[in-house]
PDB file of C-alpha atoms in Angstrom:
ATOM      1  CA  MET A   1     115.386  47.875  95.607  1.00 59.00           C
ATOM      2  CA  GLU A   2     111.779  48.235  96.588  1.00 72.00           C
ATOM      3  CA  SER A   3     109.326  45.719  95.226  1.00 89.00           C
ATOM      4  CA  VAL A   4     106.543  47.082  93.058  1.00 94.00           C
ATOM      5  CA  LYS A   5     103.996  45.567  95.430  1.00 95.00           C
ATOM      6  CA  ASN A   6     105.464  47.502  98.329  1.00 96.00           C
ATOM      7  CA  ILE A   7     105.429  50.725  96.336  1.00 96.00           C
ATOM      8  CA  GLU A   8     101.790  50.192  95.452  1.00 97.00           C
ATOM      9  CA  LEU A   9     100.948  49.732  99.124  1.00 97.00           C
ATOM     10  CA  LEU A  10     102.916  52.834 100.077  1.00 97.00           C
ATOM     11  CA  LEU A  11     101.126  54.825  97.381  1.00 97.00           C
ATOM     12  CA  GLU A  12      97.778  53.801  98.778  1.00 97.00           C
ATOM     13  CA  LYS A  13      98.788  54.982 102.238  1.00 97.00           C
ATOM     14  CA  TYR A  14     100.345  58.080 100.726  1.00 98.00           C
ATOM     15  CA  PHE A  15      97.097  59.316  99.212  1.00 97.00           C
ATOM     16  CA  GLU A  16      95.309  58.791 102.514  1.00 97.00           C
ATOM     17  CA  GLY A  17      97.921  60.974 104.210  1.00 97.00           C
ATOM     18  CA  GLU A  18      99.123  58.061 106.315  1.00 97.00           C
ATOM     19  CA  THR A  19     102.717  57.623 105.225  1.00 97.00           C
ATOM     20  CA  SER A  20     105.600  58.733 107.444  1.00 98.00           C
ATOM     21  CA  ILE A  21     108.383  61.018 106.246  1.00 97.00           C
ATOM     22  CA  ALA A  22     110.643  57.953 105.928  1.00 97.00           C
ATOM     23  CA  GLU A  23     108.100  56.148 103.742  1.00 97.00           C
ATOM     24  CA  GLU A  24     107.651  59.224 101.596  1.00 97.00           C
ATOM     25  CA  LYS A  25     111.400  59.337 101.111  1.00 97.00           C
ATOM     26  CA  VAL A  26     111.238  55.755  99.835  1.00 96.00           C
ATOM     27  CA  LEU A  27     108.601  56.831  97.320  1.00 97.00           C
ATOM     28  CA  LYS A  28     110.645  59.829  96.183  1.00 96.00           C
ATOM     29  CA  GLN A  29     113.676  57.575  95.846  1.00 95.00           C
ATOM     30  CA  TYR A  30     111.764  55.014  93.797  1.00 96.00           C
ATOM     31  CA  PHE A  31     110.135  57.476  91.434  1.00 95.00           C
ATOM     32  CA  THR A  32     113.347  59.330  90.718  1.00 94.00           C
ATOM     33  CA  SER A  33     115.211  56.105  89.911  1.00 93.00           C
ATOM     34  CA  GLU A  34     115.709  54.693  86.433  1.00 90.00           C
ATOM     35  CA  THR A  35     113.390  51.749  86.809  1.00 90.00           C
ATOM     36  CA  VAL A  36     109.793  52.730  87.390  1.00 94.00           C
ATOM     37  CA  ALA A  37     107.123  50.139  86.639  1.00 94.00           C
ATOM     38  CA  PRO A  38     105.191  51.228  83.507  1.00 93.00           C
ATOM     39  CA  HIS A  39     101.814  51.330  85.239  1.00 92.00           C
ATOM     40  CA  LEU A  40     103.246  53.660  87.900  1.00 93.00           C
ATOM     41  CA  GLU A  41     104.935  55.941  85.381  1.00 91.00           C
ATOM     42  CA  GLN A  42     102.249  58.620  85.887  1.00 89.00           C
ATOM     43  CA  TYR A  43     103.519  59.403  89.387  1.00 93.00           C
ATOM     44  CA  ARG A  44     107.062  60.039  88.270  1.00 92.00           C
ATOM     45  CA  SER A  45     106.710  63.723  87.526  1.00 92.00           C
ATOM     46  CA  LEU A  46     104.924  64.371  90.815  1.00 95.00           C
ATOM     47  CA  PHE A  47     107.696  62.971  92.988  1.00 96.00           C
ATOM     48  CA  GLY A  48     110.312  64.229  90.557  1.00 94.00           C
ATOM     49  CA  TYR A  49     108.949  67.721  91.015  1.00 95.00           C
ATOM     50  CA  PHE A  50     109.113  67.538  94.810  1.00 96.00           C
ATOM     51  CA  LYS A  51     112.685  66.335  94.634  1.00 94.00           C
ATOM     52  CA  ALA A  52     113.644  69.094  92.206  1.00 94.00           C
ATOM     53  CA  GLU A  53     111.968  71.767  94.321  1.00 96.00           C
ATOM     54  CA  GLN A  54     114.135  70.877  97.294  1.00 95.00           C
ATOM     55  CA  GLU A  55     117.080  72.204  95.312  1.00 94.00           C
ATOM     56  CA  GLU A  56     115.628  75.656  94.715  1.00 94.00           C
ATOM     57  CA  LYS A  57     117.756  78.222  96.498  1.00 95.00           C
ATOM     58  CA  LEU A  58     117.442  81.849  97.425  1.00 95.00           C
ATOM     59  CA  GLU A  59     119.946  83.480  95.073  1.00 93.00           C
ATOM     60  CA  GLN A  60     119.806  86.907  96.663  1.00 89.00           C
ATOM     61  CA  PRO A  61     121.869  87.697  99.734  1.00 90.00           C
ATOM     62  CA  ILE A  62     119.844  88.841 102.714  1.00 90.00           C
ATOM     63  CA  VAL A  63     120.487  92.441 103.675  1.00 88.00           C
ATOM     64  CA  LEU A  64     119.585  93.391 107.202  1.00 83.00           C
ATOM     65  CA  THR A  65     118.843  97.041 106.614  1.00 68.00           C
ATOM     66  CA  SER A  66     117.369  97.529 110.072  1.00 52.00           C
ATOM     67  CA  GLN A  67     120.147  99.890 111.188  1.00 56.00           C
ATOM     68  CA  LYS A  68     119.832 101.930 108.065  1.00 57.00           C
ATOM     69  CA  THR A  69     116.058 101.983 108.435  1.00 61.00           C
ATOM     70  CA  THR A  70     116.205 103.225 112.010  1.00 67.00           C
ATOM     71  CA  LEU A  71     118.594 105.990 110.992  1.00 72.00           C
ATOM     72  CA  TYR A  72     116.247 106.864 108.144  1.00 77.00           C
ATOM     73  CA  ARG A  73     113.294 106.926 110.515  1.00 81.00           C
ATOM     74  CA  TRP A  74     115.144 109.202 112.893  1.00 83.00           C
ATOM     75  CA  LEU A  75     115.943 111.539 110.036  1.00 86.00           C
ATOM     76  CA  VAL A  76     112.297 111.673 109.006  1.00 88.00           C
ATOM     77  CA  ALA A  77     111.200 112.271 112.607  1.00 88.00           C
ATOM     78  CA  ALA A  78     113.804 114.984 113.066  1.00 90.00           C
ATOM     79  CA  SER A  79     112.815 116.826 109.912  1.00 91.00           C
ATOM     80  CA  ILE A  80     109.126 116.708 110.839  1.00 91.00           C
ATOM     81  CA  ALA A  81     109.950 118.069 114.298  1.00 91.00           C
ATOM     82  CA  LEU A  82     112.034 120.790 112.710  1.00 92.00           C
ATOM     83  CA  LEU A  83     109.227 121.759 110.338  1.00 91.00           C
ATOM     84  CA  LEU A  84     106.624 121.868 113.099  1.00 91.00           C
ATOM     85  CA  GLY A  85     108.926 123.757 115.431  1.00 89.00           C
ATOM     86  CA  GLY A  86     109.836 126.219 112.688  1.00 88.00           C
ATOM     87  CA  GLY A  87     106.195 126.764 111.806  1.00 87.00           C
ATOM     88  CA  PHE A  88     105.276 127.327 115.443  1.00 86.00           C
ATOM     89  CA  TRP A  89     108.112 129.781 115.923  1.00 86.00           C
ATOM     90  CA  PHE A  90     107.109 131.586 112.738  1.00 83.00           C
ATOM     91  CA  THR A  91     103.476 132.046 113.795  1.00 80.00           C
ATOM     92  CA  GLN A  92     104.589 133.198 117.222  1.00 79.00           C
ATOM     93  CA  GLN A  93     106.763 135.811 115.519  1.00 74.00           C
ATOM     94  CA  GLU A  94     103.891 136.875 113.310  1.00 64.00           C
ATOM     95  CA  ALA A  95     101.409 137.468 116.114  1.00 60.00           C
ATOM     96  CA  PRO A  96     102.786 140.749 117.550  1.00 58.00           C
ATOM     97  CA  GLN A  97     102.991 142.200 114.039  1.00 57.00           C
ATOM     98  CA  ASN A  98      99.315 141.467 113.563  1.00 59.00           C
ATOM     99  CA  ALA A  99      98.554 143.265 116.784  1.00 58.00           C
ATOM    100  CA  VAL A 100     100.389 146.330 115.506  1.00 57.00           C
ATOM    101  CA  ALA A 101      98.609 146.194 112.162  1.00 58.00           C
ATOM    102  CA  GLN A 102      95.232 146.069 113.879  1.00 57.00           C
ATOM    103  CA  SER A 103      96.010 149.071 116.015  1.00 58.00           C
ATOM    104  CA  GLU A 104      96.743 151.045 112.871  1.00 62.00           C
ATOM    105  CA  LEU A 105      93.314 150.439 111.315  1.00 66.00           C
ATOM    106  CA  GLY A 106      92.095 153.669 112.836  1.00 70.00           C
ATOM    107  CA  THR A 107      89.812 154.305 115.775  1.00 74.00           C
ATOM    108  CA  TYR A 108      87.393 157.059 116.630  1.00 78.00           C
ATOM    109  CA  ASP A 109      87.365 158.731 119.948  1.00 80.00           C
ATOM    110  CA  SER A 110      83.735 159.856 120.114  1.00 85.00           C
ATOM    111  CA  PRO A 111      80.956 157.222 119.863  1.00 87.00           C
ATOM    112  CA  GLU A 112      78.835 159.414 117.523  1.00 89.00           C
ATOM    113  CA  GLU A 113      81.624 159.655 115.007  1.00 88.00           C
ATOM    114  CA  ALA A 114      82.181 155.939 115.202  1.00 88.00           C
ATOM    115  CA  PHE A 115      78.471 155.306 114.692  1.00 91.00           C
ATOM    116  CA  GLU A 116      78.350 157.515 111.585  1.00 91.00           C
ATOM    117  CA  GLU A 117      81.397 155.914 110.085  1.00 89.00           C
ATOM    118  CA  THR A 118      79.985 152.464 110.728  1.00 89.00           C
ATOM    119  CA  GLN A 119      76.718 153.407 109.068  1.00 92.00           C
ATOM    120  CA  LYS A 120      78.590 154.718 106.049  1.00 92.00           C
ATOM    121  CA  ALA A 121      80.559 151.536 105.763  1.00 91.00           C
ATOM    122  CA  LEU A 122      77.447 149.367 106.063  1.00 92.00           C
ATOM    123  CA  ALA A 123      75.586 151.492 103.505  1.00 92.00           C
ATOM    124  CA  MET A 124      78.451 150.985 101.070  1.00 90.00           C
ATOM    125  CA  VAL A 125      78.332 147.243 101.567  1.00 89.00           C
ATOM    126  CA  SER A 126      74.533 147.054 101.082  1.00 87.00           C
ATOM    127  CA  GLY A 127      74.787 149.315  98.012  1.00 85.00           C
ATOM    128  CA  HIS A 128      77.203 146.877  96.396  1.00 84.00           C
ATOM    129  CA  LEU A 129      75.029 143.988  97.402  1.00 81.00           C
ATOM    130  CA  ASN A 130      71.993 145.546  95.678  1.00 80.00           C
ATOM    131  CA  THR A 131      73.871 145.952  92.402  1.00 77.00           C
ATOM    132  CA  GLY A 132      74.327 142.210  92.550  1.00 72.00           C
ATOM    133  CA  ILE A 133      70.668 141.598  93.254  1.00 74.00           C
ATOM    134  CA  GLU A 134      69.538 143.719  90.266  1.00 73.00           C
ATOM    135  CA  SER A 135      71.249 141.346  87.871  1.00 73.00           C
ATOM    136  CA  ILE A 136      69.480 138.427  89.531  1.00 74.00           C
ATOM    137  CA  GLY A 137      66.263 140.025  88.223  1.00 74.00           C
ATOM    138  CA  TYR A 138      67.048 138.654  84.767  1.00 76.00           C
ATOM    139  CA  LEU A 139      66.732 135.190  86.151  1.00 77.00           C
ATOM    140  CA  ASN A 140      63.028 135.840  86.705  1.00 80.00           C
ATOM    141  CA  GLU A 141      62.631 136.131  82.941  1.00 80.00           C
ATOM    142  CA  TYR A 142      63.862 132.589  82.569  1.00 80.00           C
ATOM    143  CA  GLU A 143      61.509 131.520  85.278  1.00 80.00           C
ATOM    144  CA  ASN A 144      58.562 133.182  83.466  1.00 82.00           C
ATOM    145  CA  SER A 145      59.322 131.634  80.089  1.00 82.00           C
ATOM    146  CA  LYS A 146      59.839 128.261  81.729  1.00 79.00           C
ATOM    147  CA  ASN A 147      56.428 128.561  83.286  1.00 82.00           C
ATOM    148  CA  GLN A 148      54.935 129.353  79.873  1.00 81.00           C
ATOM    149  CA  VAL A 149      56.450 126.244  78.329  1.00 81.00           C
ATOM    150  CA  PHE A 150      55.771 123.865  81.169  1.00 79.00           C
ATOM    151  CA  LYS A 151      52.358 124.993  82.261  1.00 69.00           C
ATOM    152  CA  GLN A 152      51.840 124.320  85.867  1.00 57.00           C
TER     153      GLN A 152
ATOM    154  CA  MET B   1     122.929  88.928 119.054  1.00 80.00           C
ATOM    155  CA  HIS B   2     125.322  90.200 116.437  1.00 86.00           C
ATOM    156  CA  GLN B   3     124.424  90.422 112.811  1.00 88.00           C
ATOM    157  CA  ASN B   4     126.840  87.599 111.997  1.00 89.00           C
ATOM    158  CA  GLU B   5     125.270  85.295 114.557  1.00 90.00           C
ATOM    159  CA  PHE B   6     121.859  86.088 113.187  1.00 92.00           C
ATOM    160  CA  VAL B   7     122.926  85.292 109.643  1.00 92.00           C
ATOM    161  CA  GLN B   8     124.276  81.974 110.964  1.00 92.00           C
ATOM    162  CA  LEU B   9     120.950  81.334 112.654  1.00 92.00           C
ATOM    163  CA  ILE B  10     118.834  81.880 109.555  1.00 94.00           C
ATOM    164  CA  THR B  11     121.123  80.083 107.096  1.00 94.00           C
ATOM    165  CA  PRO B  12     119.572  76.617 107.604  1.00 94.00           C
ATOM    166  CA  PHE B  13     116.054  77.787 106.766  1.00 96.00           C
ATOM    167  CA  LYS B  14     116.266  80.873 104.584  1.00 96.00           C
ATOM    168  CA  ASP B  15     115.759  78.747 101.464  1.00 97.00           C
ATOM    169  CA  LYS B  16     112.670  77.177 103.023  1.00 98.00           C
ATOM    170  CA  VAL B  17     111.248  80.620 103.707  1.00 98.00           C
ATOM    171  CA  PHE B  18     111.951  81.608 100.117  1.00 98.00           C
ATOM    172  CA  ARG B  19     110.359  78.453  98.726  1.00 98.00           C
ATOM    173  CA  LEU B  20     107.229  78.842 100.851  1.00 98.00           C
ATOM    174  CA  ALA B  21     106.939  82.463  99.752  1.00 97.00           C
ATOM    175  CA  LYS B  22     107.355  81.422  96.143  1.00 97.00           C
ATOM    176  CA  ARG B  23     104.722  78.717  96.507  1.00 97.00           C
ATOM    177  CA  LEU B  24     102.275  81.387  97.584  1.00 97.00           C
ATOM    178  CA  LEU B  25     103.347  84.402  95.537  1.00 96.00           C
ATOM    179  CA  VAL B  26     104.526  82.435  92.456  1.00 94.00           C
ATOM    180  CA  SER B  27     106.893  85.127  91.195  1.00 94.00           C
ATOM    181  CA  THR B  28     110.565  84.730  92.115  1.00 95.00           C
ATOM    182  CA  GLU B  29     111.103  88.460  92.620  1.00 95.00           C
ATOM    183  CA  GLU B  30     108.163  88.786  94.970  1.00 96.00           C
ATOM    184  CA  ALA B  31     109.297  85.726  96.906  1.00 97.00           C
ATOM    185  CA  GLU B  32     112.774  87.265  97.258  1.00 96.00           C
ATOM    186  CA  ASP B  33     111.274  90.493  98.543  1.00 96.00           C
ATOM    187  CA  ALA B  34     109.080  88.569 100.963  1.00 97.00           C
ATOM    188  CA  THR B  35     112.070  86.611 102.296  1.00 97.00           C
ATOM    189  CA  GLN B  36     113.983  89.825 102.764  1.00 96.00           C
ATOM    190  CA  GLU B  37     111.054  91.407 104.580  1.00 95.00           C
ATOM    191  CA  VAL B  38     110.515  88.427 106.876  1.00 96.00           C
ATOM    192  CA  MET B  39     114.205  88.266 107.781  1.00 96.00           C
ATOM    193  CA  VAL B  40     114.341  91.954 108.635  1.00 94.00           C
ATOM    194  CA  LYS B  41     111.255  91.530 110.800  1.00 94.00           C
ATOM    195  CA  LEU B  42     112.869  88.553 112.469  1.00 95.00           C
ATOM    196  CA  TRP B  43     116.046  90.555 113.023  1.00 93.00           C
ATOM    197  CA  ALA B  44     113.974  93.254 114.687  1.00 91.00           C
ATOM    198  CA  LYS B  45     112.762  90.621 117.173  1.00 89.00           C
ATOM    199  CA  ASN B  46     116.401  89.859 117.926  1.00 84.00           C
ATOM    200  CA  GLU B  47     116.147  90.057 121.733  1.00 85.00           C
ATOM    201  CA  THR B  48     113.185  87.718 122.068  1.00 89.00           C
ATOM    202  CA  LEU B  49     114.446  85.045 119.652  1.00 88.00           C
ATOM    203  CA  SER B  50     116.236  83.063 122.341  1.00 85.00           C
ATOM    204  CA  GLU B  51     112.900  82.486 124.107  1.00 88.00           C
ATOM    205  CA  LEU B  52     111.477  80.673 121.100  1.00 88.00           C
ATOM    206  CA  ASN B  53     111.341  76.904 120.752  1.00 86.00           C
ATOM    207  CA  SER B  54     111.973  77.096 117.052  1.00 91.00           C
ATOM    208  CA  VAL B  55     113.066  80.191 115.184  1.00 94.00           C
ATOM    209  CA  GLU B  56     112.432  78.317 111.959  1.00 96.00           C
ATOM    210  CA  ALA B  57     108.767  77.686 112.827  1.00 96.00           C
ATOM    211  CA  MET B  58     108.450  81.367 113.749  1.00 96.00           C
ATOM    212  CA  ALA B  59     110.000  82.402 110.431  1.00 97.00           C
ATOM    213  CA  MET B  60     107.676  80.110 108.496  1.00 97.00           C
ATOM    214  CA  THR B  61     104.618  81.464 110.305  1.00 97.00           C
ATOM    215  CA  MET B  62     105.727  85.022 109.590  1.00 97.00           C
ATOM    216  CA  THR B  63     106.245  84.109 105.941  1.00 98.00           C
ATOM    217  CA  ARG B  64     102.769  82.627 105.732  1.00 98.00           C
ATOM    218  CA  ASN B  65     101.215  85.730 107.281  1.00 97.00           C
ATOM    219  CA  TYR B  66     103.226  88.122 105.156  1.00 97.00           C
ATOM    220  CA  CYS B  67     102.430  86.338 101.897  1.00 97.00           C
ATOM    221  CA  LEU B  68      98.735  85.960 102.651  1.00 97.00           C
ATOM    222  CA  ASP B  69      98.610  89.683 103.397  1.00 96.00           C
ATOM    223  CA  GLN B  70     100.349  90.387 100.119  1.00 95.00           C
ATOM    224  CA  LEU B  71      97.873  88.249  98.230  1.00 95.00           C
ATOM    225  CA  LYS B  72      94.961  89.884  99.977  1.00 92.00           C
ATOM    226  CA  SER B  73      96.070  93.420  99.159  1.00 90.00           C
ATOM    227  CA  LYS B  74      96.812  92.352  95.617  1.00 84.00           C
ATOM    228  CA  ARG B  75      93.310  90.994  95.249  1.00 82.00           C
ATOM    229  CA  ALA B  76      91.907  94.156  96.789  1.00 76.00           C
ATOM    230  CA  GLY B  77      93.863  96.157  94.229  1.00 72.00           C
ATOM    231  CA  ASN B  78      92.385  93.941  91.525  1.00 59.00           C
ATOM    232  CA  MET B  79      95.756  92.930  90.163  1.00 56.00           C
ATOM    233  CA  SER B  80      96.374  89.493  88.788  1.00 56.00           C
ATOM    234  CA  ILE B  81      99.316  87.469  89.938  1.00 53.00           C
ATOM    235  CA  ALA B  82     101.847  87.237  87.163  1.00 54.00           C
ATOM    236  CA  HIS B  83     102.449  83.619  86.289  1.00 52.00           C
ATOM    237  CA  SER B  84     105.728  84.486  84.707  1.00 49.00           C
ATOM    238  CA  ASN B  85     107.834  81.791  86.276  1.00 48.00           C
ATOM    239  CA  TYR B  86     106.708  78.796  84.332  1.00 48.00           C
ATOM    240  CA  GLN B  87     109.120  79.365  81.531  1.00 45.00           C
ATOM    241  CA  ASP B  88     112.288  79.779  83.503  1.00 44.00           C
ATOM    242  CA  ARG B  89     113.389  76.154  83.555  1.00 43.00           C
ATOM    243  CA  GLN B  90     116.095  75.470  81.042  1.00 44.00           C
ATOM    244  CA  ALA B  91     115.374  72.848  78.452  1.00 42.00           C
ATOM    245  CA  GLY B  92     118.037  71.323  76.305  1.00 44.00           C
ATOM    246  CA  LEU B  93     117.377  68.000  74.667  1.00 48.00           C
ATOM    247  CA  GLN B  94     113.947  66.845  73.619  1.00 54.00           C
ATOM    248  CA  GLN B  95     113.645  64.494  76.595  1.00 55.00           C
ATOM    249  CA  GLN B  96     114.699  67.196  79.003  1.00 56.00           C
ATOM    250  CA  MET B  97     112.153  69.484  77.484  1.00 57.00           C
ATOM    251  CA  GLU B  98     109.409  66.927  77.931  1.00 67.00           C
ATOM    252  CA  ASP B  99     110.428  66.320  81.526  1.00 67.00           C
ATOM    253  CA  GLY B 100     110.575  70.058  82.092  1.00 72.00           C
ATOM    254  CA  ASP B 101     107.104  70.409  80.641  1.00 82.00           C
ATOM    255  CA  ARG B 102     105.816  67.778  83.000  1.00 84.00           C
ATOM    256  CA  LEU B 103     107.418  69.431  85.997  1.00 89.00           C
ATOM    257  CA  GLN B 104     105.890  72.726  84.943  1.00 90.00           C
ATOM    258  CA  TRP B 105     102.515  71.053  84.781  1.00 90.00           C
ATOM    259  CA  VAL B 106     102.929  69.674  88.267  1.00 94.00           C
ATOM    260  CA  GLU B 107     103.874  73.146  89.436  1.00 95.00           C
ATOM    261  CA  ARG B 108     100.832  74.652  87.817  1.00 94.00           C
ATOM    262  CA  MET B 109      98.567  72.018  89.337  1.00 94.00           C
ATOM    263  CA  ILE B 110      99.940  72.643  92.804  1.00 97.00           C
ATOM    264  CA  ASN B 111      99.636  76.385  92.410  1.00 95.00           C
ATOM    265  CA  ASP B 112      95.998  75.942  91.433  1.00 95.00           C
ATOM    266  CA  LEU B 113      95.248  74.443  94.838  1.00 97.00           C
ATOM    267  CA  PRO B 114      93.789  76.605  97.611  1.00 97.00           C
ATOM    268  CA  GLU B 115      96.466  78.506  99.549  1.00 97.00           C
ATOM    269  CA  GLN B 116      96.299  76.354 102.642  1.00 97.00           C
ATOM    270  CA  GLN B 117      96.735  73.121 100.702  1.00 98.00           C
ATOM    271  CA  ARG B 118      99.584  74.691  98.770  1.00 98.00           C
ATOM    272  CA  MET B 119     101.400  75.487 102.008  1.00 98.00           C
ATOM    273  CA  ILE B 120     100.786  72.004 103.380  1.00 98.00           C
ATOM    274  CA  ILE B 121     102.039  70.337 100.191  1.00 98.00           C
ATOM    275  CA  GLN B 122     105.082  72.601 100.224  1.00 98.00           C
ATOM    276  CA  MET B 123     105.999  71.906 103.840  1.00 98.00           C
ATOM    277  CA  ARG B 124     105.319  68.174 103.687  1.00 98.00           C
ATOM    278  CA  GLU B 125     106.549  67.151 100.236  1.00 98.00           C
ATOM    279  CA  VAL B 126     109.382  69.585  99.722  1.00 97.00           C
ATOM    280  CA  GLU B 127     110.523  70.525 103.235  1.00 98.00           C
ATOM    281  CA  GLU B 128     109.582  67.149 104.740  1.00 97.00           C
ATOM    282  CA  TYR B 129     108.093  68.594 107.916  1.00 98.00           C
ATOM    283  CA  GLU B 130     106.272  66.386 110.408  1.00 97.00           C
ATOM    284  CA  PHE B 131     102.539  66.973 110.837  1.00 98.00           C
ATOM    285  CA  GLU B 132     103.178  68.512 114.216  1.00 97.00           C
ATOM    286  CA  GLU B 133     105.476  71.158 112.723  1.00 97.00           C
ATOM    287  CA  ILE B 134     103.043  71.992 109.919  1.00 98.00           C
ATOM    288  CA  ALA B 135     100.188  72.240 112.411  1.00 97.00           C
ATOM    289  CA  ASN B 136     102.308  74.593 114.476  1.00 96.00           C
ATOM    290  CA  VAL B 137     103.166  76.904 111.571  1.00 97.00           C
ATOM    291  CA  LEU B 138      99.604  77.030 110.249  1.00 97.00           C
ATOM    292  CA  GLY B 139      97.851  77.153 113.607  1.00 96.00           C
ATOM    293  CA  MET B 140      95.804  74.035 112.800  1.00 97.00           C
ATOM    294  CA  ASN B 141      95.497  70.666 114.489  1.00 97.00           C
ATOM    295  CA  GLU B 142      97.370  67.654 113.133  1.00 97.00           C
ATOM    296  CA  THR B 143      94.288  65.791 111.979  1.00 97.00           C
ATOM    297  CA  ALA B 144      93.145  68.768 109.926  1.00 98.00           C
ATOM    298  CA  VAL B 145      96.603  68.952 108.328  1.00 98.00           C
ATOM    299  CA  ARG B 146      96.479  65.251 107.492  1.00 98.00           C
ATOM    300  CA  VAL B 147      93.009  65.524 105.969  1.00 98.00           C
ATOM    301  CA  ALA B 148      93.925  68.590 103.891  1.00 98.00           C
ATOM    302  CA  LEU B 149      97.133  66.910 102.720  1.00 98.00           C
ATOM    303  CA  SER B 150      95.291  63.771 101.648  1.00 98.00           C
ATOM    304  CA  ARG B 151      92.736  65.871  99.805  1.00 98.00           C
ATOM    305  CA  ALA B 152      95.423  67.854  97.999  1.00 98.00           C
ATOM    306  CA  ARG B 153      97.321  64.692  97.034  1.00 98.00           C
ATOM    307  CA  LYS B 154      94.174  63.150  95.612  1.00 98.00           C
ATOM    308  CA  VAL B 155      93.404  66.255  93.565  1.00 97.00           C
ATOM    309  CA  LEU B 156      96.932  66.141  92.149  1.00 96.00           C
ATOM    310  CA  ARG B 157      96.567  62.435  91.341  1.00 95.00           C
ATOM    311  CA  GLU B 158      93.319  63.061  89.518  1.00 94.00           C
ATOM    312  CA  LYS B 159      94.816  65.865  87.451  1.00 92.00           C
ATOM    313  CA  MET B 160      97.865  63.748  86.645  1.00 88.00           C
ATOM    314  CA  MET B 161      95.583  61.009  85.378  1.00 87.00           C
ATOM    315  CA  GLN B 162      93.685  63.422  83.173  1.00 86.00           C
ATOM    316  CA  ILE B 163      96.930  64.526  81.599  1.00 80.00           C
ATOM    317  CA  GLU B 164      98.028  60.934  81.208  1.00 75.00           C
ATOM    318  CA  GLN B 165      94.782  60.164  79.401  1.00 78.00           C
ATOM    319  CA  TYR B 166      94.366  63.222  77.241  1.00 76.00           C
ATOM    320  CA  GLY B 167      97.939  64.361  76.923  1.00 68.00           C
ATOM    321  CA  ILE B 168      99.499  67.667  77.821  1.00 58.00           C
ATOM    322  CA  GLY B 169      97.875  70.739  76.389  1.00 51.00           C
TER     323      GLY B 169
END
């Protein structure tokens, strides 16, 4: 049985971080025993806690899923490769069809004819554009009334 | 190394890994996940394990790193750590309940310490590591470990005294 004097000395060293593992075991032993001096009672729960914590166990079994994970990773990699490869193949297949479609758009043999047709097409585009611009004209009305309200 | 050998190898310290993780993450479930994660990572290092001085020290360092990362990302995500484990001690008789309360208070006090002090307290008081081993796991020098340990112990003493004086709650 440790003397109270000795425990007091050990405690002093303990708080300075100067006790050895063996001395700390003596303290744990003392404070988890039945007879703790009343004036040292306050330290009981501290050392009691440390002692109790040593008993805490991992309840769950450890599962080393590494093999499963690698298989899973391979599967993911394989499916990505398949997707990319499939996509590439698909676009490659598509390309010749596009070429055919373009050749069927129609060509003109004489440059004059081609020029006329181009002009017609451009005129149509600009005509449609102008219809759009006409409706923008209304916006000027807003601009005018705004200027009347907020005189510049 | 076969899986069986590996399981043999980690058996002596898997509880220590779990307890360190729980000291940092507080929740039992998260500590279990962390232990699982660390062990799988360790298993992936399989071939290089024989070159190590101490697999246990390696496992503890990995646990520290993993848990600190977890805490960091949790903080970044602005989530609070669930302190849900304070109530899980069984209490029967009145005396047991009081003792349990006190142990819960000690736990709360320790978990209020900065992370580094928490790890040092855990490894010294619970796992009974030498300063050299703690210094090794935490990448600190022994004197710094000793100073931090002394500081943490004194903080705990002060808080214990406050409770003694003013009562629990």
